[in-house]
XYZ file of C-alpha atoms in Angstrom:
401
model
C -21.377 29.482 47.146
C -18.015 28.076 48.258
C -19.676 24.958 49.633
C -21.602 24.351 46.403
C -18.483 24.873 44.304
C -16.374 22.462 46.360
C -19.021 19.762 46.116
C -19.148 20.171 42.350
C -15.383 20.104 41.997
C -15.236 16.649 43.568
C -18.493 15.127 42.396
C -19.737 16.727 39.190
C -16.256 16.953 37.729
C -16.036 13.198 37.914
C -19.437 13.015 36.201
C -18.012 15.053 33.331
C -15.169 12.582 33.009
C -17.196 9.408 32.960
C -20.504 10.658 31.531
C -22.598 8.775 34.084
C -25.399 9.722 36.398
C -27.228 7.755 39.022
C -30.780 6.593 38.625
C -32.319 9.687 40.261
C -32.730 11.816 37.089
C -36.430 11.075 36.865
C -36.921 12.107 40.486
C -35.095 15.365 39.769
C -37.262 15.999 36.709
C -40.469 15.411 38.658
C -39.260 17.478 41.594
C -38.308 20.456 39.432
C -41.125 20.382 36.845
C -42.900 23.425 38.318
C -39.697 25.389 38.979
C -37.756 27.917 36.966
C -34.106 26.852 36.495
C -31.503 28.953 38.289
C -28.000 29.034 36.790
C -25.158 30.028 39.091
C -22.041 29.463 36.996
C -20.496 27.450 34.167
C -17.258 25.497 34.117
C -15.229 23.224 31.868
C -15.676 19.456 32.019
C -12.146 18.629 33.054
C -11.299 17.196 36.502
C -7.836 18.754 36.146
C -9.374 22.239 35.865
C -11.730 22.185 38.838
C -11.345 25.915 39.462
C -12.009 27.010 35.873
C -15.209 29.024 35.671
C -15.981 30.276 32.176
C -18.209 32.820 30.426
C -17.533 31.569 26.876
C -16.682 28.338 25.055
C -15.734 27.216 21.554
C -18.031 25.383 19.188
C -18.156 21.690 20.076
C -16.874 22.168 23.643
C -18.316 20.109 26.490
C -19.240 22.277 29.454
C -21.253 22.069 32.684
C -23.807 24.564 33.999
C -24.241 24.498 37.769
C -27.284 25.756 39.672
C -30.611 24.717 41.158
C -34.016 23.449 39.988
C -32.571 22.293 36.651
C -33.891 18.708 36.585
C -36.793 19.388 34.206
C -34.816 21.281 31.557
C -35.758 19.849 28.151
C -34.028 22.315 25.823
C -30.780 24.278 25.885
C -30.199 26.926 23.192
C -26.861 28.611 22.470
C -27.773 31.763 20.548
C -30.214 30.336 17.966
C -28.757 26.806 17.929
C -30.398 24.019 19.901
C -28.014 21.687 21.731
C -28.500 17.933 21.947
C -29.327 16.978 25.532
C -28.558 13.616 27.079
C -31.135 13.037 29.881
C -28.496 11.272 31.980
C -26.527 14.534 31.976
C -29.383 16.592 33.457
C -29.922 16.796 37.241
C -31.312 19.361 39.634
C -27.866 20.837 40.206
C -26.004 20.419 36.909
C -26.394 20.111 33.155
C -23.545 18.792 31.046
C -23.907 19.693 27.378
C -21.893 20.084 24.169
C -21.939 23.491 22.502
C -23.462 22.954 19.001
C -20.956 22.885 16.141
C -23.304 24.777 13.828
C -22.593 28.477 13.380
C -25.331 30.723 14.812
C -27.263 32.927 12.421
C -28.384 35.261 15.177
C -25.894 36.036 17.942
C -27.422 36.919 21.314
C -24.504 35.849 23.554
C -27.028 33.997 25.695
C -27.957 30.445 26.617
C -31.643 29.646 27.120
C -32.842 26.824 29.361
C -36.440 25.666 28.754
C -38.440 23.186 30.884
C -41.332 20.915 29.910
C -43.768 23.465 31.357
C -42.254 26.290 29.336
C -40.378 27.907 32.199
C -37.350 29.650 30.757
C -34.094 31.005 32.112
C -31.611 33.098 30.132
C -27.939 33.054 31.094
C -25.260 35.338 29.561
C -22.713 33.215 27.703
C -20.688 33.624 24.488
C -19.863 31.004 21.866
C -16.367 31.371 20.482
C -15.821 30.564 16.798
C -12.398 28.962 16.155
C -9.717 30.256 13.850
C -9.636 28.536 10.424
C -8.907 24.809 10.470
C -7.205 23.210 7.443
C -7.570 19.457 6.954
C -6.096 19.118 3.461
C -4.435 21.052 0.642
C -4.626 20.153 -3.021
C -0.905 20.459 -3.788
C 1.954 21.407 -1.485
C 4.118 22.199 -4.518
C 1.754 24.642 -6.214
C 3.682 27.244 -8.224
C 3.021 30.988 -8.474
C -0.098 31.428 -10.571
C -1.495 27.994 -9.642
C -4.726 27.740 -7.678
C -4.387 25.898 -4.367
C -7.502 24.430 -2.760
C -7.749 23.997 0.998
C -10.475 22.044 2.771
C -11.357 22.368 6.417
C -13.690 24.559 8.435
C -14.345 28.076 9.704
C -13.140 29.911 6.613
C -15.116 33.000 7.613
C -15.012 36.747 7.206
C -17.530 39.404 8.120
C -17.425 43.122 8.658
C -14.141 44.917 8.158
C -11.799 41.974 8.768
C -11.089 39.979 5.577
C -9.931 36.383 5.402
C -6.264 36.351 4.350
C -3.639 33.785 3.347
C 0.022 34.455 4.184
C 2.665 32.453 2.335
C 6.241 31.885 3.605
C 8.236 35.058 3.165
C 5.347 37.181 4.420
C 3.394 37.452 1.152
C -0.266 37.990 2.095
C -3.202 37.677 -0.308
C -6.946 37.214 -0.101
C -8.520 33.987 -1.386
C -10.108 33.882 -4.839
C -13.234 32.353 -3.349
C -14.270 30.431 -0.268
C -17.081 28.828 1.673
C -17.104 27.845 5.317
C -15.409 24.540 4.460
C -13.398 25.204 1.262
C -10.975 27.893 0.146
C -9.285 28.528 -3.206
C -6.299 30.846 -3.460
C -3.917 31.710 -6.297
C -0.301 31.264 -5.225
C 1.201 34.776 -5.481
C 4.297 35.710 -7.412
C 7.380 35.441 -5.223
C 5.958 32.606 -3.111
C 8.900 30.263 -3.627
C 10.102 29.805 -0.045
C 9.584 26.582 1.905
C 7.548 26.970 5.073
C 4.105 27.072 6.600
C 1.137 29.025 5.262
C -1.012 30.954 7.724
C -4.717 31.764 7.527
C -6.151 34.756 9.374
C -9.821 35.491 9.990
C -11.676 37.699 12.454
C -11.536 34.704 14.808
C -7.761 34.310 14.850
C -4.749 33.013 12.956
C -3.940 29.360 12.320
C -1.065 27.542 10.641
C -1.716 25.176 7.746
C -0.244 21.848 8.962
C 1.032 20.874 5.499
C 4.363 22.546 4.745
C 4.491 24.492 1.492
C 7.273 23.197 -0.833
C 8.061 20.534 1.774
C 11.496 18.883 1.609
C 11.424 17.144 4.998
C 12.187 13.427 4.697
C 12.882 13.689 0.966
C 13.862 10.390 -0.652
C 14.016 11.474 -4.278
C 13.047 14.557 -6.287
C 14.309 13.084 -9.596
C 16.422 16.111 -10.477
C 19.486 15.636 -12.709
C 22.545 14.926 -10.599
C 20.431 13.355 -7.879
C 19.378 9.749 -7.468
C 19.066 7.894 -10.779
C 16.894 4.917 -11.691
C 18.547 1.544 -11.061
C 18.729 -0.615 -14.175
C 16.956 2.137 -16.117
C 13.593 1.332 -14.565
C 10.675 3.683 -15.066
C 11.216 6.870 -17.007
C 11.832 10.592 -16.562
C 10.262 13.718 -17.967
C 10.091 17.403 -17.140
C 7.190 18.364 -19.415
C 4.574 20.229 -17.347
C 6.367 19.233 -14.133
C 5.409 20.429 -10.683
C 9.027 21.124 -9.687
C 11.349 20.120 -12.478
C 11.972 16.526 -13.511
C 9.678 13.716 -12.346
C 9.211 9.944 -12.511
C 6.866 8.891 -15.323
C 5.174 5.499 -15.518
C 3.923 5.452 -19.090
C 2.695 2.534 -21.166
C 0.224 2.063 -24.011
C -2.450 -0.505 -23.180
C -0.919 -1.514 -19.854
C -1.741 -5.174 -19.265
C -2.457 -7.322 -16.221
C 0.547 -8.968 -14.532
C 2.842 -7.250 -17.031
C 6.359 -7.092 -15.598
C 7.444 -4.031 -17.525
C 10.427 -1.810 -16.709
C 8.347 1.205 -17.751
C 5.980 0.516 -14.859
C 8.354 0.014 -11.919
C 11.031 1.913 -10.063
C 13.168 1.444 -6.980
C 15.257 3.541 -4.630
C 18.396 1.731 -3.461
C 20.360 3.213 -0.581
C 21.472 0.314 1.636
C 25.125 0.956 0.789
C 24.950 4.267 2.619
C 23.896 2.630 5.886
C 21.335 5.404 6.350
C 17.814 4.212 7.288
C 15.083 5.405 4.988
C 13.259 6.830 8.022
C 13.116 6.763 11.801
C 10.211 7.081 14.193
C 6.865 5.683 15.221
C 5.328 3.768 12.319
C 1.825 5.002 13.209
C 2.960 8.616 12.834
C 4.750 8.342 9.483
C 3.547 8.391 5.881
C 4.845 8.280 2.320
C 3.983 11.542 0.586
C 4.485 12.681 -3.005
C 3.028 14.850 -5.733
C 1.289 13.139 -8.626
C -0.309 14.058 -11.918
C -2.392 11.157 -13.170
C -3.149 11.655 -16.848
C -4.706 8.208 -17.305
C -4.838 5.115 -15.086
C -7.321 2.275 -14.601
C -7.682 -1.273 -13.305
C -4.088 -1.925 -12.159
C -2.787 -1.355 -8.608
C 0.443 0.418 -7.732
C 2.382 -1.706 -5.250
C 4.759 0.035 -2.826
C 7.090 -1.566 -0.306
C 10.226 -0.998 1.750
C 13.109 -3.479 1.608
C 16.575 -3.924 3.041
C 18.828 -5.161 0.233
C 20.051 -3.283 -2.849
C 20.260 -4.706 -6.345
C 16.799 -6.211 -6.473
C 13.164 -5.437 -7.135
C 11.315 -8.351 -5.524
C 7.576 -7.844 -5.502
C 7.164 -11.464 -4.331
C 9.082 -10.909 -1.094
C 7.720 -11.015 2.474
C 7.653 -7.238 2.906
C 4.407 -5.436 3.719
C 3.005 -3.600 0.701
C 0.616 -0.714 0.165
C -1.692 -1.024 -2.842
C -2.614 2.395 -4.194
C -5.664 2.426 -6.480
C -7.202 5.925 -6.748
C -9.220 4.855 -9.809
C -11.382 2.614 -7.598
C -13.548 5.659 -6.873
C -14.783 5.346 -10.500
C -15.245 1.586 -10.457
C -13.707 -0.606 -13.144
C -12.862 0.116 -16.773
C -12.946 3.905 -16.327
C -9.647 5.799 -16.639
C -8.912 8.091 -13.699
C -7.283 11.529 -13.913
C -6.325 14.148 -11.347
C -6.531 17.040 -13.831
C -3.169 18.344 -12.695
C -0.701 17.912 -9.884
C -1.930 16.994 -6.419
C -0.344 15.815 -3.159
C -0.928 12.253 -1.939
C -0.285 10.916 1.575
C -0.225 7.174 2.341
C 0.222 6.242 6.034
C 2.810 3.554 6.696
C 0.118 1.633 8.572
C -1.506 1.069 5.145
C 1.456 -1.130 4.211
C -0.051 -4.529 5.074
C -0.645 -6.572 1.888
C 1.114 -9.247 -0.118
C 1.487 -8.991 -3.906
C -2.000 -10.248 -4.694
C -3.727 -8.456 -1.825
C -4.979 -11.720 -0.353
C -2.907 -11.267 2.808
C -3.730 -8.078 4.696
C -2.033 -8.495 8.060
C 1.603 -7.837 7.248
C 3.421 -5.045 9.100
C 6.539 -3.061 8.278
C 7.927 -3.392 11.795
C 10.909 -1.168 12.621
C 11.178 1.319 9.750
C 14.775 2.193 10.714
C 15.832 -1.300 9.534
C 14.919 -0.434 5.925
C 17.000 1.463 3.380
C 15.156 1.049 0.079
C 11.758 1.713 -1.468
C 10.007 0.164 -4.471
C 7.036 1.153 -6.628
C 5.472 -1.022 -9.310
C 2.227 -0.905 -11.283
C 1.508 -4.596 -11.391
C -1.308 -7.039 -10.760
C -4.655 -8.336 -11.922
C -7.342 -6.177 -13.489
C -9.480 -5.261 -10.469
C -12.395 -4.841 -10.761
C -12.298 -4.030 -14.490
C -11.393 -6.293 -17.388
C -9.742 -4.000 -19.952
C -6.291 -2.573 -20.649
C -5.931 1.217 -20.900
C -3.126 3.624 -21.678
C -1.123 4.416 -18.533
C 0.421 7.806 -17.728
C 1.208 8.403 -14.035
C 3.672 11.122 -13.013
C 5.273 11.245 -9.553
C 7.648 13.705 -7.897
C 9.157 14.573 -4.517
C 8.819 11.199 -2.770
C 9.322 11.727 0.938
C 8.523 10.225 4.331
C 6.874 12.685 6.678
C 5.408 12.828 10.145
C 1.608 12.880 10.409
C -0.774 13.333 13.332
């Protein structure tokens, strides 16, 4: 046993890392076709964990079964879920396989190995279901009484352990409804504290990676007494706001290439000497809440710049062009039906004004102090003017994975 294990640690562990086998698989399959597979142990596919033998693994994990007479195995079943086998990963002495991502309907805590001749071996092994995973939230500034939607995976509850949502301040509620990949929860009364939401299922507790009521990296929240619009650009309102006063781009029959103060805004802060952000460009994003009442055909241009007292959309700076209405095609007004959170990676800032150049880069973000937004450009792909009403709040620069 020790000899077999040491050989695997050096040889098969490297196979796990590079996913390559020699040209003897066919010989192994022929040699073992009349044999019943014999499984001795299972281990992780990580050369750094050569001594890690396991009796369970999470969905989607890559693992290696070690034994004898395994070359003719054609099927591997985890509970009632069939794994995808790569023939180059099957030899007489090892099988490298990914645990299926699909949830089992019948749990046996066994793995079955089946050969072309129908010989079968059953090995005791458990599949571990992860704690809930959240990939997005509808609005990080949802107020008490609002319904927040989360998308992700493994939103599960069975038996006596319910699925719960805990808001900052320790307020725990159950979701209104959920499926395996979507959850809707009403924000409870008293949930007004900034922090991270936690989800708990029978499979563990996880932290929602999007901070509730996030103020990190805040540029402007448009509240009275805070930063004001330069030159009176854009407009303000607090009607049906997500958190008080907000920026409101509003124009009847907004036209192409219309340089209109109602449709642009800038943040000037160079005089302070404080960079607008610091860090790795690939790990930063502009984030804000928006309520789009009506918007079509015109892009919103965004860019960072270094000098105050100007709004120069024709400059050399890299721009992002935000056009959520494109999902509907042209000449169809887009609406969000309420407030939602938007995240735009700084790596998306790469265009010129017309979008013909797409290889610009921001460079060192710490050299910039100011930020501009402007709804401006050609009708693309539509041809008609529509009423514009876009509301924005809590502009911030945040770290992303």
